[in-house]
Amino acid sequence: MNDPNGMVYYEGEYHLFYQYHPESTVWGPMHWGHAVSEDLVHWEHLPVALYPDSLGLIFSGSAVVDWKNTSNFGSIDKPPLVAIFTHHLMEGEKAERDDFQYQSIAYSNDKGRTWTKYESNPVIPNPGIKDFRDPKVIWYEASERWVMVIAARDRVKIYSSHNLKDWQFESDFGMDYGMQALWECPDLFPIKVEETGEEKWVMIVSVQSNAPNGGSGTQYFIGDFDGTTFTSDYPKEKVLWLDWGKDNYAGVTFSDVPEDDGRRILIGWMSNWQYAQEVPTKKWRSAMTLPRTLELKNINGGLKLCSSPVQELEKLRGEGVKIEIGEAILERSVDLVELELAFNNEAEDYIAFVLANDIGERVQFGYDARVNSFFVDRKYAGDNTFSEDFASATHYAERSQEDQKINFHIFIDHSSIELFADDGEMVMTETFFPDEKFDRLMIGTDAELVEGKMYELKSIWTE
Ligand code: FRU
């Protein structure tokens, strides 16, 4: 699998579709796999939702609830789910044409269980751009229109529609903005600034290469949107990263989360195109990140998009242990764990976490005061022979806050770590493949531990 697709909340269920090749552990003819969850934590696998057809493979895209039945695929009483995706025609790619990606739609009237493709697909033909994909659609209330963002090589194209079938080009955003590389999987949404309640618009764009620690990564822009045009508040060359780890790509947010909930929830694909197809796994091939709530916060006089693990994950907490002050060098046996720690780093010291097993493999992560950066080092974390890009260097994320207090919220799974620091301003998501399970966690530092909690986590599959 790769990208998350069509994430939408409808009648009590979160739907997660995803790029899926059912016959192999490497990329191939793409389908939309499908899973649903009532709580964002426990997921049920459902049959493949969309199969390739004569128009092509089913690439990434989004889904919406068409509440007003603008598409006429359902009724006002029973609004349809509409999926908007890219058709990718292999024959066209092989013939080296540049018109083999175009946007199509499908609908469901049974809570996403079965899908019918629209008979007049594609709804947006290719305008002569080789990379023209990953439509994400939102409802823009002020003009009562659907708005679509599409990745088009070095920019995002914005379209609008009354009915999800007839689309009109509105504007381009990008070109020389942000990180230059192949742009993919955009998202666009309004979000309120935490402190003031002011509404801003955020555009998320994944870049296939040139991420801060190499390979694929996700940048974002903050600005305004008037229904037709997005304008960024920051200078063109400013690059803001959603995650500094190597394994969070193609993330987008859920559509139709109820207003009384109001969260903007993102899930990303926990891999990187540098090695996604070579990682040493057989029965599974990559996973999604934990769902994350996005918040726009004013930090050091500038706005930042911060991520935190969704609160529902607290359901997985088993026994909690308080890690006492003065016990800042410790060793615990662990399996699946969540850590919430705050340090007062007056000593300006290293804060080092080591996750280890009995055969000498280890992942080291934490904060390195010498370079004022958070870091993940997976050089000795097990098999890394499959790609030079996987672990040849330590991965860093420079800290932007000056407060001596540093907080961490960390999730450790058998093959991944999701590290949120400084209240989610800094995130590092990284995978690893030890030959034996990591079962020991050590923390070493001279910084004062002012708050420390550790929870064993239950598996999401065993309840
Ligand atoms: C991003 C991506 C998308 C595309 C999909 C194909 O990882 O390259 O741009 O739609 O994967 O599987």
Coordinates of C-alpha atoms and ligand atoms in Angstrom, one line a residue:
M1 CA 0.0 0.0 0.0
N2 CA 0.9 3.6 -0.2
D3 CA -1.1 6.9 0.1
P4 CA -4.2 7.3 2.2
N5 CA -7.1 8.1 0.0
G6 CA -10.7 9.2 0.3
M7 CA -10.7 9.9 4.0
V8 CA -14.2 10.9 5.0
Y9 CA -16.5 10.6 8.1
Y10 CA -20.0 9.4 7.4
E11 CA -22.8 8.0 9.6
G12 CA -20.5 7.1 12.5
E13 CA -17.6 5.7 10.5
Y14 CA -14.2 7.0 9.5
H15 CA -13.4 5.7 6.0
L16 CA -9.8 5.2 5.1
F17 CA -9.2 4.1 1.5
Y18 CA -5.6 3.7 0.3
Q19 CA -3.4 3.0 -2.7
Y20 CA -3.3 -0.7 -2.9
H21 CA -1.8 -3.4 -5.0
P22 CA -3.5 -6.6 -3.8
E23 CA -1.2 -9.0 -5.6
S24 CA 2.2 -7.9 -4.5
T25 CA 4.4 -6.2 -1.9
V26 CA 5.6 -3.8 -4.6
W27 CA 3.8 -1.0 -6.4
G28 CA 1.6 -2.2 -9.3
P29 CA -1.8 -1.7 -10.7
M30 CA -3.4 0.5 -8.1
H31 CA -6.7 -0.1 -6.5
W32 CA -8.4 1.6 -3.6
G33 CA -8.2 -0.6 -0.5
H34 CA -10.7 0.1 2.2
A35 CA -10.9 0.1 6.0
V36 CA -13.4 1.7 8.4
S37 CA -13.2 2.7 12.0
E38 CA -15.7 4.1 14.6
D39 CA -13.0 5.6 16.8
L40 CA -9.9 6.2 14.6
V41 CA -8.1 3.5 16.6
H42 CA -9.7 0.1 15.8
W43 CA -10.0 -0.6 12.1
E44 CA -11.9 -3.1 10.1
H45 CA -10.7 -4.2 6.7
L46 CA -13.3 -4.1 4.0
P47 CA -13.1 -5.4 0.4
V48 CA -11.4 -3.4 -2.3
A49 CA -13.5 -0.4 -3.1
L50 CA -12.3 0.7 -6.5
Y51 CA -10.7 -1.5 -9.2
P52 CA -8.7 -0.4 -12.3
D53 CA -10.9 -0.2 -15.4
S54 CA -10.6 0.7 -19.1
L55 CA -9.7 4.4 -18.2
G56 CA -6.8 3.3 -16.1
L57 CA -5.5 2.5 -12.6
I58 CA -7.0 4.2 -9.6
F59 CA -4.5 6.7 -8.2
S60 CA -4.9 8.9 -5.2
G61 CA -7.9 11.1 -4.5
S62 CA -10.5 12.1 -1.9
A63 CA -14.1 11.5 -0.9
V64 CA -16.9 13.8 0.3
V65 CA -20.4 13.5 1.6
D66 CA -22.6 15.3 -1.0
W67 CA -25.0 16.6 1.6
K68 CA -27.1 18.7 -0.8
N69 CA -27.1 15.9 -3.4
T70 CA -25.6 18.4 -5.9
S71 CA -24.4 15.4 -8.0
N72 CA -27.8 13.8 -8.1
F73 CA -26.2 10.4 -7.3
G74 CA -28.3 10.0 -4.2
S75 CA -31.0 12.1 -2.5
I76 CA -31.2 14.8 0.1
D77 CA -32.5 12.3 2.6
K78 CA -29.7 9.9 1.7
P79 CA -26.7 11.9 0.6
P80 CA -24.3 10.0 -1.5
L81 CA -20.6 9.5 -0.8
V82 CA -18.6 10.7 -3.8
A83 CA -15.0 9.7 -4.5
I84 CA -12.8 11.9 -6.7
F85 CA -9.7 10.2 -7.9
T86 CA -7.1 10.1 -10.7
H87 CA -7.3 7.6 -13.5
H88 CA -3.8 6.7 -14.7
L89 CA -3.7 5.0 -18.1
M90 CA -0.6 2.8 -18.3
E91 CA -0.8 2.5 -22.1
G92 CA -0.5 6.3 -22.3
E93 CA 2.5 6.3 -20.0
K94 CA 4.2 3.6 -21.9
A95 CA 3.6 5.4 -25.2
E96 CA 5.3 8.5 -23.6
R97 CA 2.2 10.6 -24.1
D98 CA 1.6 13.4 -21.6
D99 CA -2.2 13.1 -21.2
F100 CA -2.6 9.8 -19.3
Q101 CA -3.7 11.2 -15.9
Y102 CA -7.2 12.7 -15.6
Q103 CA -9.8 13.0 -12.8
S104 CA -12.8 10.8 -12.4
I105 CA -15.6 10.2 -9.9
A106 CA -17.5 7.3 -8.3
Y107 CA -20.4 7.2 -5.8
S108 CA -21.8 5.0 -3.1
N109 CA -25.2 4.9 -1.6
D110 CA -24.5 2.2 0.9
K111 CA -22.0 3.7 3.4
G112 CA -19.1 3.2 1.1
R113 CA -19.6 -0.6 0.8
T114 CA -20.1 -0.6 -3.0
W115 CA -19.1 2.0 -5.6
T116 CA -20.4 2.9 -9.0
K117 CA -18.2 4.8 -11.4
Y118 CA -19.8 7.8 -13.2
E119 CA -20.6 6.9 -16.8
S120 CA -19.2 10.1 -18.2
N121 CA -15.7 9.9 -16.6
P122 CA -13.3 11.5 -16.7
V123 CA -14.8 14.7 -15.2
I124 CA -11.5 16.7 -15.8
P125 CA -9.6 15.6 -18.9
N126 CA -5.9 16.0 -19.0
P127 CA -4.9 19.5 -20.2
G128 CA -1.5 18.3 -21.5
I129 CA 0.4 17.9 -18.2
K130 CA 2.2 14.7 -17.6
D131 CA 1.8 14.9 -13.8
F132 CA -1.8 15.9 -13.1
R133 CA -3.2 14.0 -10.1
D134 CA -4.4 13.5 -6.6
P135 CA -7.6 15.6 -6.5
K136 CA -8.7 16.7 -3.0
V137 CA -12.2 18.2 -2.8
I138 CA -13.8 20.5 -0.2
W139 CA -17.1 22.3 0.0
Y140 CA -16.6 26.1 0.0
E141 CA -19.6 27.4 1.8
A142 CA -19.4 31.1 0.9
S143 CA -19.9 30.4 -2.8
E144 CA -21.7 27.1 -2.3
R145 CA -19.3 25.3 -4.6
W146 CA -17.0 22.4 -4.5
V147 CA -13.3 23.3 -4.7
M148 CA -10.6 20.9 -6.0
V149 CA -6.9 21.1 -5.6
I150 CA -4.8 19.0 -8.0
A151 CA -1.0 18.4 -8.0
A152 CA 0.5 19.4 -11.4
R153 CA 4.2 18.9 -11.3
D154 CA 5.5 22.1 -9.7
R155 CA 2.2 23.6 -8.7
V156 CA -1.3 23.1 -7.4
K157 CA -4.2 23.7 -9.8
I158 CA -7.5 24.9 -8.3
Y159 CA -10.9 24.0 -9.9
S160 CA -14.5 24.6 -8.8
S161 CA -17.8 22.9 -9.5
H162 CA -21.5 23.1 -8.6
N163 CA -22.1 19.4 -8.9
L164 CA -18.9 17.5 -8.7
K165 CA -19.2 16.6 -12.5
D166 CA -18.6 19.9 -14.3
W167 CA -15.4 21.6 -13.3
Q168 CA -14.0 25.0 -14.1
F169 CA -10.3 26.0 -13.8
E170 CA -9.8 28.8 -11.3
S171 CA -6.1 29.4 -10.6
D172 CA -2.6 28.0 -10.0
F173 CA -0.6 28.2 -6.8
G174 CA 3.0 27.2 -6.4
M175 CA 5.6 27.4 -9.2
D176 CA 8.5 28.9 -7.3
Y177 CA 6.9 28.6 -3.9
G178 CA 8.3 26.3 -1.1
M179 CA 10.3 23.2 -1.9
Q180 CA 10.9 22.5 -5.6
A181 CA 10.4 18.9 -6.6
L182 CA 7.5 16.8 -7.9
W183 CA 4.4 18.0 -6.0
E184 CA 1.9 15.4 -5.0
C185 CA -1.2 14.9 -2.9
P186 CA -2.3 18.4 -2.0
D187 CA -4.9 19.4 0.6
L188 CA -6.6 22.7 1.3
F189 CA -8.6 23.6 4.4
P190 CA -9.6 26.4 6.7
I191 CA -8.3 26.3 10.3
K192 CA -8.6 28.7 13.2
V193 CA -5.5 30.1 14.9
E194 CA -5.6 28.6 18.4
E195 CA -4.9 31.8 20.3
T196 CA -7.1 34.2 18.4
G197 CA -9.7 32.2 16.6
E198 CA -8.8 34.0 13.4
E199 CA -9.4 31.8 10.3
K200 CA -6.5 31.0 8.0
W201 CA -6.2 28.5 5.2
V202 CA -3.6 25.8 5.0
M203 CA -2.4 24.1 1.9
I204 CA -0.5 20.8 2.3
V205 CA 1.7 19.6 -0.5
S206 CA 3.8 16.4 -0.5
V207 CA 7.1 16.5 -2.4
Q208 CA 8.4 13.3 -3.8
S209 CA 12.1 14.3 -3.1
N210 CA 14.1 17.0 -1.3
A211 CA 12.6 16.5 2.1
P212 CA 14.8 17.7 5.0
N213 CA 16.2 14.3 5.7
G214 CA 16.1 13.1 2.1
G215 CA 13.5 11.6 -0.1
S216 CA 9.7 12.2 0.2
G217 CA 8.2 14.6 2.7
T218 CA 5.3 17.0 3.3
Q219 CA 5.4 20.7 3.3
Y220 CA 2.6 23.2 4.0
F221 CA 1.7 26.8 3.3
I222 CA -0.3 29.2 5.4
G223 CA -2.4 31.9 3.9
D224 CA -5.8 32.8 2.6
F225 CA -8.3 31.4 0.1
D226 CA -11.2 33.4 -1.4
G227 CA -12.9 30.5 -3.2
T228 CA -10.8 30.8 -6.3
T229 CA -7.2 31.7 -5.4
F230 CA -4.8 30.8 -2.6
T231 CA -2.3 33.3 -1.4
S232 CA 0.6 32.4 0.9
D233 CA 1.5 34.7 3.9
Y234 CA 5.1 33.7 3.7
P235 CA 7.9 34.6 1.3
K236 CA 8.2 32.3 -1.7
E237 CA 11.4 30.6 -0.5
K238 CA 10.0 29.7 3.0
V239 CA 9.5 26.0 3.5
L240 CA 7.5 24.7 6.4
W241 CA 7.6 20.9 7.0
L242 CA 4.8 19.0 8.6
D243 CA 7.1 16.2 9.8
W244 CA 10.9 16.0 9.9
G245 CA 11.2 12.3 10.0
K246 CA 11.7 10.2 6.9
D247 CA 8.4 8.3 7.1
N248 CA 5.4 10.5 6.7
Y249 CA 4.3 11.1 3.2
A250 CA 1.2 11.8 1.1
G251 CA -0.8 12.8 4.2
V252 CA -4.1 14.5 3.8
T253 CA -7.1 15.2 6.1
F254 CA -10.5 13.8 6.7
S255 CA -13.5 15.3 5.1
D256 CA -16.8 15.9 6.9
V257 CA -15.7 15.5 10.5
P258 CA -18.8 16.8 12.3
E259 CA -18.8 20.5 13.2
D260 CA -19.3 19.9 16.9
D261 CA -16.1 17.9 16.8
G262 CA -14.3 20.4 14.6
R263 CA -11.0 18.7 14.4
R264 CA -8.8 18.7 11.3
I265 CA -7.4 15.1 11.3
L266 CA -4.5 13.9 9.2
I267 CA -3.2 10.5 8.4
G268 CA 0.0 10.0 6.4
W269 CA 1.7 7.0 4.7
M270 CA 4.6 5.8 6.9
S271 CA 7.2 5.4 4.3
N272 CA 9.4 7.1 1.7
W273 CA 9.7 6.5 -2.0
Q274 CA 13.4 6.2 -1.6
Y275 CA 13.0 2.7 -0.1
A276 CA 9.3 2.0 0.2
Q277 CA 9.5 -1.0 -2.1
E278 CA 12.6 -2.5 -0.6
V279 CA 11.9 -2.5 3.1
P280 CA 12.5 -6.0 4.6
T281 CA 8.8 -7.0 5.2
K282 CA 6.9 -9.8 3.5
K283 CA 3.4 -10.1 5.0
W284 CA 2.8 -6.4 5.1
R285 CA 4.3 -3.6 3.2
S286 CA 4.1 -0.3 5.0
A287 CA 1.5 1.3 7.3
M288 CA -0.3 4.5 8.0
T289 CA 0.8 7.0 10.7
L290 CA -1.3 7.5 13.7
P291 CA -4.2 9.9 13.1
R292 CA -3.1 13.4 14.1
T293 CA -5.0 16.5 15.0
L294 CA -3.7 19.6 13.3
E295 CA -3.7 22.9 15.1
L296 CA -2.4 26.3 14.0
K297 CA -0.5 27.9 16.8
N298 CA 1.4 31.2 17.1
I299 CA 5.0 30.3 18.0
N300 CA 7.7 32.9 18.3
G301 CA 5.6 35.4 16.4
G302 CA 4.8 33.1 13.5
L303 CA 2.1 30.6 12.7
K304 CA 3.0 26.9 12.7
L305 CA 0.9 23.8 12.0
C306 CA 1.3 21.5 14.9
S307 CA 0.4 17.8 15.1
S308 CA -0.7 15.8 18.1
P309 CA -1.9 12.2 18.2
V310 CA -5.7 12.0 18.4
Q311 CA -7.1 11.7 21.8
E312 CA -9.0 8.5 21.1
L313 CA -5.6 6.7 21.3
E314 CA -5.9 7.0 25.1
K315 CA -8.2 4.0 24.8
L316 CA -5.2 1.8 24.2
R317 CA -3.5 2.8 27.4
G318 CA -2.9 -0.1 29.7
E319 CA -0.9 0.3 32.9
G320 CA 0.6 3.7 33.4
V321 CA 3.8 4.2 35.3
K322 CA 4.9 7.5 36.6
I323 CA 8.5 8.2 36.0
E324 CA 9.8 10.0 39.1
I325 CA 11.9 13.2 39.2
G326 CA 15.5 12.3 39.8
E327 CA 15.0 9.1 38.0
A328 CA 16.1 10.5 34.7
I329 CA 18.4 7.7 33.9
L330 CA 16.3 4.7 33.7
E331 CA 15.8 1.4 32.0
R332 CA 12.4 -0.2 31.4
S333 CA 11.2 -3.3 29.6
V334 CA 8.8 -2.3 27.0
D335 CA 6.6 -3.6 24.2
L336 CA 4.2 -1.0 22.7
V337 CA 4.5 2.2 24.7
E338 CA 3.4 5.8 24.9
L339 CA 5.5 8.3 26.7
E340 CA 4.6 11.8 27.9
L341 CA 7.7 13.6 29.3
A342 CA 8.7 17.1 30.0
F343 CA 12.3 18.1 30.9
N344 CA 13.7 21.3 32.2
N345 CA 16.9 21.5 30.2
E346 CA 18.8 24.2 32.1
A347 CA 21.8 22.0 31.8
E348 CA 21.5 22.2 28.0
D349 CA 22.2 18.6 27.8
Y350 CA 21.5 15.7 25.5
I351 CA 18.2 14.0 26.1
A352 CA 18.8 10.5 24.8
F353 CA 16.3 7.7 24.4
V354 CA 17.6 4.3 23.4
L355 CA 15.3 1.5 22.3
A356 CA 17.2 -1.8 22.3
N357 CA 17.1 -5.6 22.1
D358 CA 19.4 -8.3 23.2
I359 CA 21.4 -8.7 20.0
G360 CA 22.8 -5.2 20.2
E361 CA 20.4 -3.4 17.8
R362 CA 19.1 -0.1 18.8
V363 CA 17.3 3.1 17.8
Q364 CA 18.4 6.3 19.4
F365 CA 16.3 9.4 19.4
G366 CA 15.7 12.6 21.4
Y367 CA 17.3 16.0 21.6
D368 CA 20.9 16.8 20.8
A369 CA 21.9 20.1 22.5
R370 CA 25.1 20.4 20.6
V371 CA 23.2 21.0 17.4
N372 CA 20.0 22.2 19.0
S373 CA 18.0 19.6 17.2
F374 CA 15.7 16.6 17.8
F375 CA 17.1 13.5 16.2
V376 CA 16.4 9.9 15.2
D377 CA 19.4 7.6 14.6
R378 CA 18.4 4.2 13.2
K379 CA 21.8 3.2 11.9
Y380 CA 22.1 0.3 14.2
A381 CA 18.4 -0.5 14.3
G382 CA 18.5 -3.8 12.4
D383 CA 18.4 -4.5 8.7
N384 CA 19.2 -1.4 6.7
T385 CA 21.1 -3.1 3.8
F386 CA 18.1 -2.7 1.4
S387 CA 18.8 1.0 0.8
E388 CA 21.6 3.5 1.3
D389 CA 19.1 6.2 1.9
F390 CA 17.5 4.5 4.9
A391 CA 19.9 4.9 7.7
S392 CA 23.3 6.2 6.5
A393 CA 22.9 9.4 8.5
T394 CA 21.3 10.5 11.7
H395 CA 18.1 12.4 11.0
Y396 CA 17.8 15.9 12.5
A397 CA 15.1 18.5 13.1
E398 CA 16.3 21.8 14.3
R399 CA 14.5 23.1 17.3
S400 CA 12.9 26.5 16.9
Q401 CA 11.7 27.2 20.4
E402 CA 13.9 28.7 23.0
D403 CA 12.1 27.6 26.2
Q404 CA 14.3 25.5 28.3
K405 CA 11.4 23.2 28.9
I406 CA 11.1 20.5 26.3
N407 CA 8.2 18.2 26.1
F408 CA 7.9 14.9 24.3
H409 CA 4.9 12.8 23.4
I410 CA 6.2 9.5 21.9
F411 CA 4.5 6.4 20.5
I412 CA 6.7 3.3 20.0
D413 CA 5.4 0.4 17.9
H414 CA 7.3 -2.7 16.9
S415 CA 8.5 -1.1 13.7
S416 CA 8.1 2.6 14.1
I417 CA 8.4 5.6 16.4
E418 CA 6.2 8.7 16.2
L419 CA 7.9 11.5 18.1
F420 CA 6.0 14.7 18.9
A421 CA 8.0 17.4 20.6
D422 CA 7.4 21.0 21.7
D423 CA 3.6 20.5 21.8
G424 CA 3.6 19.0 18.3
E425 CA 5.5 21.8 16.6
M426 CA 8.2 19.3 15.8
V427 CA 7.3 15.8 14.6
M428 CA 9.6 12.9 13.5
T429 CA 8.0 9.8 12.2
E430 CA 10.5 6.9 11.5
T431 CA 10.4 3.2 10.8
F432 CA 12.9 0.5 11.6
F433 CA 13.2 -3.3 11.1
P434 CA 15.0 -5.0 14.0
D435 CA 15.8 -8.7 13.8
E436 CA 14.4 -9.2 17.2
K437 CA 11.8 -7.1 19.0
F438 CA 13.1 -4.1 20.9
D439 CA 12.2 -4.7 24.5
R440 CA 14.2 -2.2 26.5
L441 CA 14.0 1.5 26.7
M442 CA 16.7 3.7 28.3
I443 CA 16.6 7.4 28.9
G444 CA 19.8 9.2 29.7
T445 CA 20.2 12.9 30.4
D446 CA 21.3 15.5 32.9
A447 CA 18.2 17.6 32.2
E448 CA 15.6 17.6 35.0
L449 CA 12.6 15.4 34.3
V450 CA 9.7 17.5 35.5
E451 CA 6.9 15.3 34.3
G452 CA 7.0 11.7 33.2
K453 CA 4.4 9.2 32.3
M454 CA 4.8 5.9 30.5
Y455 CA 1.9 3.8 29.3
E456 CA 1.9 0.3 28.0
L457 CA -0.3 0.2 25.0
K458 CA -2.7 -2.5 23.9
S459 CA -2.6 -3.7 20.3
I460 CA -5.4 -2.3 18.2
W461 CA -6.0 -5.8 16.8
T462 CA -6.6 -7.8 20.0
E463 CA -9.8 -6.3 21.4
Ligands
FRU1 C1 2.2 9.6 -4.1 C2 1.7 9.0 -5.4 C3 0.6 9.9 -6.0 C4 -0.1 8.9 -6.9 C5 0.1 7.6 -6.1 C6 0.2 6.4 -7.0 O1 2.8 8.6 -3.3 O2 2.8 9.0 -6.3 O3 0.9 11.1 -6.6 O4 -1.5 9.2 -7.1 O5 1.2 7.7 -5.3 O6 0.2 5.2 -6.3

